[in-house]
Short mmCIF file of C-alpha atoms and ligand atoms in Angstrom, two decimals:
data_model
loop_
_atom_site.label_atom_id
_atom_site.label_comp_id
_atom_site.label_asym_id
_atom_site.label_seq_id
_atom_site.Cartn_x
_atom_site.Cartn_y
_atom_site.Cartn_z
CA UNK A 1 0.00 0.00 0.00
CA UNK A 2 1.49 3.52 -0.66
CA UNK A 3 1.69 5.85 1.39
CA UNK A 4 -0.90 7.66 0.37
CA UNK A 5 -4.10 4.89 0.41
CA UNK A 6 -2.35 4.25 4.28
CA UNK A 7 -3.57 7.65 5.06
CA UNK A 8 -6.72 7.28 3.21
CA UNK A 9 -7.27 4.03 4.69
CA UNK A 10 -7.61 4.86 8.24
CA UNK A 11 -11.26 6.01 7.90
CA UNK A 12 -12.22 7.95 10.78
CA UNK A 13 -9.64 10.73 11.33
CA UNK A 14 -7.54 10.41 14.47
CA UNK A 15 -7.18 12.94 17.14
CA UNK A 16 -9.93 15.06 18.80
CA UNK A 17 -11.59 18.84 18.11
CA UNK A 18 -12.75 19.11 21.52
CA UNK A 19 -8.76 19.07 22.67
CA UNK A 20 -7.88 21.65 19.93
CA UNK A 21 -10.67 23.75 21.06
CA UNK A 22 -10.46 23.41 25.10
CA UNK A 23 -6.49 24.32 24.47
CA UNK A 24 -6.95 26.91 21.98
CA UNK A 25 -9.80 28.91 24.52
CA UNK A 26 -6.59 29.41 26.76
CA UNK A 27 -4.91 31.24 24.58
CA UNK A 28 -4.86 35.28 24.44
CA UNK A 29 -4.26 33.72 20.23
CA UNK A 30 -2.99 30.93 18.73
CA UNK A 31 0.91 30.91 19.06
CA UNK A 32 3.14 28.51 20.97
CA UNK A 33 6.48 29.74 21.96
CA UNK A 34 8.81 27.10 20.45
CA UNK A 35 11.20 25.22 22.61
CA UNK A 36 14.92 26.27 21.54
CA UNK A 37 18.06 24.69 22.84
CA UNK A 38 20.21 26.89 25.52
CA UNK A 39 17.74 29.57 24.23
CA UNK A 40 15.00 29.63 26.15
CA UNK A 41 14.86 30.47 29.81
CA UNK A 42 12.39 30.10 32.04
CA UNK A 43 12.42 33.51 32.14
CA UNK A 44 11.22 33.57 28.49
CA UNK A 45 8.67 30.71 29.19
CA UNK A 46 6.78 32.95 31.80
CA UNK A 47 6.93 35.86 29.89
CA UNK A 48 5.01 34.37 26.92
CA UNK A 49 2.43 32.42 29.14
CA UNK A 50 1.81 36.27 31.38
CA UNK A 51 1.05 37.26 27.48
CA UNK A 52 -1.11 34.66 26.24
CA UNK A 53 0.50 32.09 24.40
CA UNK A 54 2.00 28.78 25.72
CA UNK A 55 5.93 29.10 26.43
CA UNK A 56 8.02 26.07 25.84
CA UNK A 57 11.75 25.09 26.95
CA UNK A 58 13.76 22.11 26.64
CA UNK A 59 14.43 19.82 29.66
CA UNK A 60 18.15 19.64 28.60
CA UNK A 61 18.04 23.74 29.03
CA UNK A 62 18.38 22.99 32.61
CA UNK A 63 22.25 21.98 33.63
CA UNK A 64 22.75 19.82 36.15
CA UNK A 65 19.65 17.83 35.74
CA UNK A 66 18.59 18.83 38.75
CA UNK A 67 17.40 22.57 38.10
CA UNK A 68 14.89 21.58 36.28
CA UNK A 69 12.38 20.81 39.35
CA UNK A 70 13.55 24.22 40.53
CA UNK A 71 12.46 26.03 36.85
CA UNK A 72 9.48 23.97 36.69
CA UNK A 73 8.62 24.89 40.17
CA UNK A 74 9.57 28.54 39.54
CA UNK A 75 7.67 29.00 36.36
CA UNK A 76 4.49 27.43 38.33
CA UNK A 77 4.78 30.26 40.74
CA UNK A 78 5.20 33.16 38.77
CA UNK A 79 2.39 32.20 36.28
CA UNK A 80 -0.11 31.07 39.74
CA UNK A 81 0.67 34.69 41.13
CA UNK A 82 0.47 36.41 38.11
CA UNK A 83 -3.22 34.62 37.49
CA UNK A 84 -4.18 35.80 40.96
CA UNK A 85 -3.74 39.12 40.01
CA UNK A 86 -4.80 39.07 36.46
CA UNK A 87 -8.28 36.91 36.89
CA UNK A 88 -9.71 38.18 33.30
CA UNK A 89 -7.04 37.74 31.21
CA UNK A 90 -4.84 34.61 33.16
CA UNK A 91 -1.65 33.65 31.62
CA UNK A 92 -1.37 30.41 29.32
CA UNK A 93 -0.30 27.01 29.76
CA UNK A 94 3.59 25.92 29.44
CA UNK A 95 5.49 23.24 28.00
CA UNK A 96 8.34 21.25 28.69
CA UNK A 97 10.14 20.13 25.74
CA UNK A 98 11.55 15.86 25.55
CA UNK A 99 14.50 14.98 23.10
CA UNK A 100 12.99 11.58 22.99
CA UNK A 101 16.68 9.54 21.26
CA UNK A 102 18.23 6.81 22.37
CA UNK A 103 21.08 9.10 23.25
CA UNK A 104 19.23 11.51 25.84
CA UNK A 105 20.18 9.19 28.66
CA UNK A 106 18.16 12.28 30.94
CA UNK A 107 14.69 11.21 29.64
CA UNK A 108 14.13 9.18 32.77
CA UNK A 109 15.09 11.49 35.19
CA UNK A 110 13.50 14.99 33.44
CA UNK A 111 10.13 12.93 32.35
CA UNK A 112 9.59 12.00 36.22
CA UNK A 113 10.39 15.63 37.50
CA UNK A 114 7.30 16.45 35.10
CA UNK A 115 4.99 14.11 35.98
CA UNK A 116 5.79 14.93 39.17
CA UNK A 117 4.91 18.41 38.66
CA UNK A 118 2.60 17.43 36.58
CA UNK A 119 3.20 19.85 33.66
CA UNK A 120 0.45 20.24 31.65
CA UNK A 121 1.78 20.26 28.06
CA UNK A 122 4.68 17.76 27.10
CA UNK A 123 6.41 18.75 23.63
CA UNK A 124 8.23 15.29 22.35
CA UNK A 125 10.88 15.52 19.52
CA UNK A 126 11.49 12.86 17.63
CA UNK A 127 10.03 9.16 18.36
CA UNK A 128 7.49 9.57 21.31
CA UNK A 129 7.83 6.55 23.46
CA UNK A 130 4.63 4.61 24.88
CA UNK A 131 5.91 5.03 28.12
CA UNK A 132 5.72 9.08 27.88
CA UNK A 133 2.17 9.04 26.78
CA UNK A 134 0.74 7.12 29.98
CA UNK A 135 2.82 9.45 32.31
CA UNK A 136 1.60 11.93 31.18
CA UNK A 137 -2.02 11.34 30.65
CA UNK A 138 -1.72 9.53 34.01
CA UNK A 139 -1.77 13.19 35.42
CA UNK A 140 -3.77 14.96 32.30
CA UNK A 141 -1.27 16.67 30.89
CA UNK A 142 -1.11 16.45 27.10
CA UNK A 143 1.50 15.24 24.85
CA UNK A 144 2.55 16.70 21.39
CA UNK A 145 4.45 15.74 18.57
CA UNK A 146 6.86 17.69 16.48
CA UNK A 147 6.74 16.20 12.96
CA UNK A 148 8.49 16.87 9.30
CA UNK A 149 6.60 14.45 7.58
CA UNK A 150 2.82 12.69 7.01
CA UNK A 151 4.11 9.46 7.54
CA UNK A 152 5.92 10.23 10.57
CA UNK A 153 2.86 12.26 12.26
CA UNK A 154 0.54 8.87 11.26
CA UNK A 155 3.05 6.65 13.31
CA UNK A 156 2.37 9.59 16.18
CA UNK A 157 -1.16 10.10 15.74
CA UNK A 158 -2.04 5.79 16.37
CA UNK A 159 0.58 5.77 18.74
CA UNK A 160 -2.40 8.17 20.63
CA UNK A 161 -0.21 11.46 20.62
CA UNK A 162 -2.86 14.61 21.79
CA UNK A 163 -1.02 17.37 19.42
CA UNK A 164 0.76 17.57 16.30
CA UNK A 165 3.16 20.13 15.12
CA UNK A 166 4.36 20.39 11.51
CA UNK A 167 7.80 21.69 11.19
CA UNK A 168 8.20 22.50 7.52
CA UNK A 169 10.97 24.03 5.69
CA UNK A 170 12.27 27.48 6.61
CA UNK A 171 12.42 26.53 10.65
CA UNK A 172 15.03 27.16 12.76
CA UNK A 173 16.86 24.70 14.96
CA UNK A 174 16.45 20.70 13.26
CA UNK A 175 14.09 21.59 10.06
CA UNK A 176 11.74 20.15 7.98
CA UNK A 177 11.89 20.58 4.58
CA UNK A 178 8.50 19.94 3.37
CA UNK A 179 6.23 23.12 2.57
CA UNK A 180 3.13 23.96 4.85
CA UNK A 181 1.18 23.87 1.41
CA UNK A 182 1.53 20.67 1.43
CA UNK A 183 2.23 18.93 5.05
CA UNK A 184 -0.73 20.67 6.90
CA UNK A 185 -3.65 19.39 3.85
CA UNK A 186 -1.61 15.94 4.09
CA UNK A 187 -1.73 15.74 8.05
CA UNK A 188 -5.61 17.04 8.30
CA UNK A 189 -6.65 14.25 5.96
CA UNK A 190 -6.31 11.59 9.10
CA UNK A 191 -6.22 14.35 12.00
CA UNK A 192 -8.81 16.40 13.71
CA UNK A 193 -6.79 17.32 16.73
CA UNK A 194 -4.45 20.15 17.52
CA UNK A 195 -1.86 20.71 14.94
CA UNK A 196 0.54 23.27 14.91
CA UNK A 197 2.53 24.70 12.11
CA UNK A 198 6.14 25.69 12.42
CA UNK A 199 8.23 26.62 10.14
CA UNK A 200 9.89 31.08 9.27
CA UNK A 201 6.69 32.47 10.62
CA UNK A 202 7.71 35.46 12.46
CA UNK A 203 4.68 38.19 11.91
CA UNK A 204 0.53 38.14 12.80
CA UNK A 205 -0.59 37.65 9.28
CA UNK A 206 2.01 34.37 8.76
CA UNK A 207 0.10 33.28 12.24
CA UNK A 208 -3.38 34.41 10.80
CA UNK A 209 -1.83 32.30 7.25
CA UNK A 210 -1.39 29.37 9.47
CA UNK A 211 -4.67 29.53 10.48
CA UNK A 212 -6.03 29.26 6.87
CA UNK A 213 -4.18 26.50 5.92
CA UNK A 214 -5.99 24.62 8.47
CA UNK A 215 -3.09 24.54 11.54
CA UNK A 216 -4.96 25.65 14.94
CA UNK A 217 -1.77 27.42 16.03
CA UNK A 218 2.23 28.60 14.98
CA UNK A 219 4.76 27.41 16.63
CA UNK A 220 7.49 30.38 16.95
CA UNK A 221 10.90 29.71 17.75
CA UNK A 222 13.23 32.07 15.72
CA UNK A 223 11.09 35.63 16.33
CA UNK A 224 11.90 35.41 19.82
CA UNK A 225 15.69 34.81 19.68
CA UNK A 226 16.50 38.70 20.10
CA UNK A 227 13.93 38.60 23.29
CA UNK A 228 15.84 40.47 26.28
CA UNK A 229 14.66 37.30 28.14
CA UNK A 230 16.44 34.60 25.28
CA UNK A 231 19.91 33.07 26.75
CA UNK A 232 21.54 34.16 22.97
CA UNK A 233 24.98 35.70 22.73
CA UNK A 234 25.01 39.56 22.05
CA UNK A 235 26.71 38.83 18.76
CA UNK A 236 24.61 36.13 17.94
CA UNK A 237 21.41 38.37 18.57
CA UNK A 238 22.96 41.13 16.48
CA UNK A 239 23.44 39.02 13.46
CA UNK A 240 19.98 37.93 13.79
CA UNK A 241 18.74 41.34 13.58
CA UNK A 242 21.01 41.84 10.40
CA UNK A 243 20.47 38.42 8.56
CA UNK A 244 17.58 37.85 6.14
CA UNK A 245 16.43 34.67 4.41
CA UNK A 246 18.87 33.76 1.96
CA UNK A 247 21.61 34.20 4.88
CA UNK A 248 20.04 30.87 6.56
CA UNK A 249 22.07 27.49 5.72
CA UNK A 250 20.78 23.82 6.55
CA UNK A 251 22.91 21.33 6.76
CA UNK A 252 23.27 17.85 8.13
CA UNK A 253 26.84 18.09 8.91
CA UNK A 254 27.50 19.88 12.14
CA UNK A 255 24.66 17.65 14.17
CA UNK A 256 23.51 14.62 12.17
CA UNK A 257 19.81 16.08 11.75
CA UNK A 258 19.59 18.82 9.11
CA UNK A 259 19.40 22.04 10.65
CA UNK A 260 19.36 25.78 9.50
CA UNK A 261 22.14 28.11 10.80
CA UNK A 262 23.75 31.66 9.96
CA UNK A 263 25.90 31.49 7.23
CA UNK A 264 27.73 34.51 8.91
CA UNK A 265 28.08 32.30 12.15
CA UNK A 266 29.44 29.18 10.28
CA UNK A 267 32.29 31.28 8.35
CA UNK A 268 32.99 32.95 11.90
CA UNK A 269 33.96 29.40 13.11
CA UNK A 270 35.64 28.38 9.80
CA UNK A 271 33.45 26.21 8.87
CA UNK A 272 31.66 28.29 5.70
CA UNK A 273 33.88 26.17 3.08
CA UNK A 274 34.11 22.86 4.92
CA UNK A 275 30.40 22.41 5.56
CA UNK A 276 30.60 22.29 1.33
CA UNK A 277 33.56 20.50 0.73
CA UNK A 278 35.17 18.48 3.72
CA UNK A 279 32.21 16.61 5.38
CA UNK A 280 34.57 14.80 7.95
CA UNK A 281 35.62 17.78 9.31
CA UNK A 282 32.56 19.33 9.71
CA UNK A 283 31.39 16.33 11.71
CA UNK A 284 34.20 16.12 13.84
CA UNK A 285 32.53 19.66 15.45
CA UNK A 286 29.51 18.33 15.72
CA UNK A 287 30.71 14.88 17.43
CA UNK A 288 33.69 16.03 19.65
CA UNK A 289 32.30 18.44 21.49
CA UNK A 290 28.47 17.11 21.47
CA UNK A 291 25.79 18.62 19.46
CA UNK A 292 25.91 21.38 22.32
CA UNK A 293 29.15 22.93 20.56
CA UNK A 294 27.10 23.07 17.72
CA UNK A 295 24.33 25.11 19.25
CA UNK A 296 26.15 27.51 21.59
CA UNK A 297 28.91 28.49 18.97
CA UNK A 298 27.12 28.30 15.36
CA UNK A 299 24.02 30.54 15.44
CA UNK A 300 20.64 29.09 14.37
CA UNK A 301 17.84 30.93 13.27
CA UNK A 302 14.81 29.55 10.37
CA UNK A 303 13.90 32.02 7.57
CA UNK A 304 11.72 33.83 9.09
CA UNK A 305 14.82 35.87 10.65
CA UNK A 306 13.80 39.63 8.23
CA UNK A 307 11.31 39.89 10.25
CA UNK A 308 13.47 40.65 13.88
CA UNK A 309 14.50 43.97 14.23
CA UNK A 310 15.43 44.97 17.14
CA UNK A 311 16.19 43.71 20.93
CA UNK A 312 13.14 43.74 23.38
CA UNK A 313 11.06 42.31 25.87
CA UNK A 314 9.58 39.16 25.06
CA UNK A 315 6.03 41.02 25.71
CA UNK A 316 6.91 43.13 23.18
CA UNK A 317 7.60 40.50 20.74
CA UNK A 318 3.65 38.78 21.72
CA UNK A 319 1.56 42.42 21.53
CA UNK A 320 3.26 43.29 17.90
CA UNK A 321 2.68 39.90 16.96
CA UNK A 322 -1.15 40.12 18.33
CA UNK A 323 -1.93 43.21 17.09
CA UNK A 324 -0.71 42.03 13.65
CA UNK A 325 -2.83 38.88 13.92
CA UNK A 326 -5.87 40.93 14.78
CA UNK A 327 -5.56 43.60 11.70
CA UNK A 328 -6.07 40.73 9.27
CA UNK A 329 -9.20 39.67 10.62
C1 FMN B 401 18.17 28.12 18.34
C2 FMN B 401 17.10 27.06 18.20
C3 FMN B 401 17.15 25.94 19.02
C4 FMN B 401 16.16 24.95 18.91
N1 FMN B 401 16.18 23.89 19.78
C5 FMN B 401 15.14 23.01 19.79
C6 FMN B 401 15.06 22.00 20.80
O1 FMN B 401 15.90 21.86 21.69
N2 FMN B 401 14.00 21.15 20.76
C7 FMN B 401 13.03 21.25 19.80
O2 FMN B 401 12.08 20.46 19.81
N3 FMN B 401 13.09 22.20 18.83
C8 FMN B 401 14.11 23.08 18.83
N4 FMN B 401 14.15 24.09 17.89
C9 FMN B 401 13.10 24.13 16.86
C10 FMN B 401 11.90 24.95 17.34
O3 FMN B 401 11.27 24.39 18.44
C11 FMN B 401 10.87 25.16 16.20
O4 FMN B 401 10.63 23.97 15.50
C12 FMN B 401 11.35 26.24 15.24
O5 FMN B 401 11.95 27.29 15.96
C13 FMN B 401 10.19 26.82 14.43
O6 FMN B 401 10.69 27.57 13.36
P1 FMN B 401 11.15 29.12 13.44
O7 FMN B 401 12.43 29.14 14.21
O8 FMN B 401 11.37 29.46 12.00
O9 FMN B 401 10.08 29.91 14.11
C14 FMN B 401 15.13 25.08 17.96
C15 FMN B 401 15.10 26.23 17.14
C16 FMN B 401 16.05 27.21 17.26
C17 FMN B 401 15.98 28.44 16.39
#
């Protein structure tokens, strides 16, 4: 059977509205904060759940594993104090974000700390183990699904995944390369429940576009990069600010995964050439130092980056974002 009659085959679609809907009614509008390795801060998560849209950060953010009870714990207080001052307009849910690979030996540790706290929204990259799902519905949390492909979000959906997020070409950090055109129709022909779209959107209307093409929210990782409350080098902030879309590289070569980076940042490390020519060396960065050298000193950013221009509060970032959302009603 091709792929395509698989996906045709399975009748009913998977996945429920009443989830997309009950999630989407806590939102101020529909944008997730996209998790972003060394990036985000907790700091950064609060700020975009006190604006209205769900904030996200990777477990492996927190260094020693042990913080992360503390951030969890810490983002749970600011966002319960803020709601008891704020009753009409309370802040949005957060996420915790799961590098679910054989080589995250963490997962045990950081997935008990959430259930634990029982976090309500569970971001899984990568293959979503069984075992993740019943933790976390155990407490009623939900768990989502970051996919670059139909096939892929399929395996997710039966596997009984709550959320989908397609993250097509343009994105920053480990990229798809399939266009929204065509991954969101392809996904909503088997799913009815949440599904996000990821991918260079960085203004209201590309949310607002999202919406259109039948994703119930955008998942925004780049835009907030230049936040005051993003852990991002000032350099590395500054040459977001200055790059536009046809300064963005992806390659496989520095972590494994393709991935889109700043050219600028690549030659600054002398690795412009190699990562065309010499694909040993290029790996070698990637493999001696972890994937973490790869993060903290090449810069990534998705295509979206034109539309960051200057340094502010996160805050900032949400209300131009909203405001642009709203005008294209
Ligand atoms: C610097 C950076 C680091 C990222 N790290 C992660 C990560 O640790 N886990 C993850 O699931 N996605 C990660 N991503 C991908 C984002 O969650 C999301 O898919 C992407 O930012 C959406 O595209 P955009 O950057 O064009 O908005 C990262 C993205 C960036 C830019």
């Amino acid at each position: 059977m091709t792929t395509k009659e698989n996906f045709a085959s399975t009748g009913d679609r998977l996945g429920s509205r009443k989830v997309a809907e009950d999630l989407m009614r806590k939102l101020r509008f529909p944008v997730f904060g996209s998790p972003m390795f060394i990036v985000s801060t907790p700091e950064l998560v609060i700020e975009q759940c006190k604006a209205g849209i769900v904030g996200s950060i990777p477990a492996l953010n927190a260094r020693p594993k042990e913080l992360l009870r503390d951030w969890i714990v810490q983002i749970k207080e600011e966002l319960a104090a803020y709601d008891l001052a704020h009753p009409d307009a309370p802040s949005a849910p957060f996420a915790i974000n799961h590098i679910a690979h054989r080589t995250n030996e963490r997962l045990g540790h950081d997935m008990q700390v959430v259930a634990d706290e029982e976090v309500p929204l569970v971001i899984v990259s990568l293959a979503a183990p069984k075992e993740i799902f019943d933790a976390v519905h155990s407490y009623g949390g939900l768990v989502f699904n970051d996919v670059i492909n139909a096939r892929h979000g399929l395996k997710c959906a039966e596997a009984g995944v709550d959320g989908l997020i397609a993250v097509c070409a343009g994105a920053g950090g480990h990229t798809g390369n399939i266009s929204p055109f065509a991954l969101v129709p392809e996904i909503r022909e088997f799913w009815d429940g949440p599904l996000g779209l990821g991918g260079a959107i960085g203004t209201g209307r590309a949310v607002r576009a999202a919406e259109v093409l039948g994703a119930d929210f955008a998942y925004v990782g780049t835009a907030f990069i230049a936040a005051h409350e993003a852990n991002a080098h000032e350099g590395y902030k500054q040459m977001l600010l200055e790059s536009i879309a046809e300064d963005i590289v992806t390659s496989d070569k520095l972590t494994g995964v393709r991935a889109s980076f700043m050219r600028r940042s690549l030659e600054m490390q002398g690795l412009g050439e190699k990562l065309a020519s010499d694909k040993a060396a290029v790996k070698g960065f990637g493999e001696e130092g972890s994937s973490a050298k790869a993060w903290r000193d090449v810069w990534s950013a998705g295509q979206g980056v034109g539309a960051s221009r200057e340094h502010r509060p996160a805050a900032e970032i949400v209300a131009q974002l909203k405001r642009e959302y709203d005008a294209v009603a």
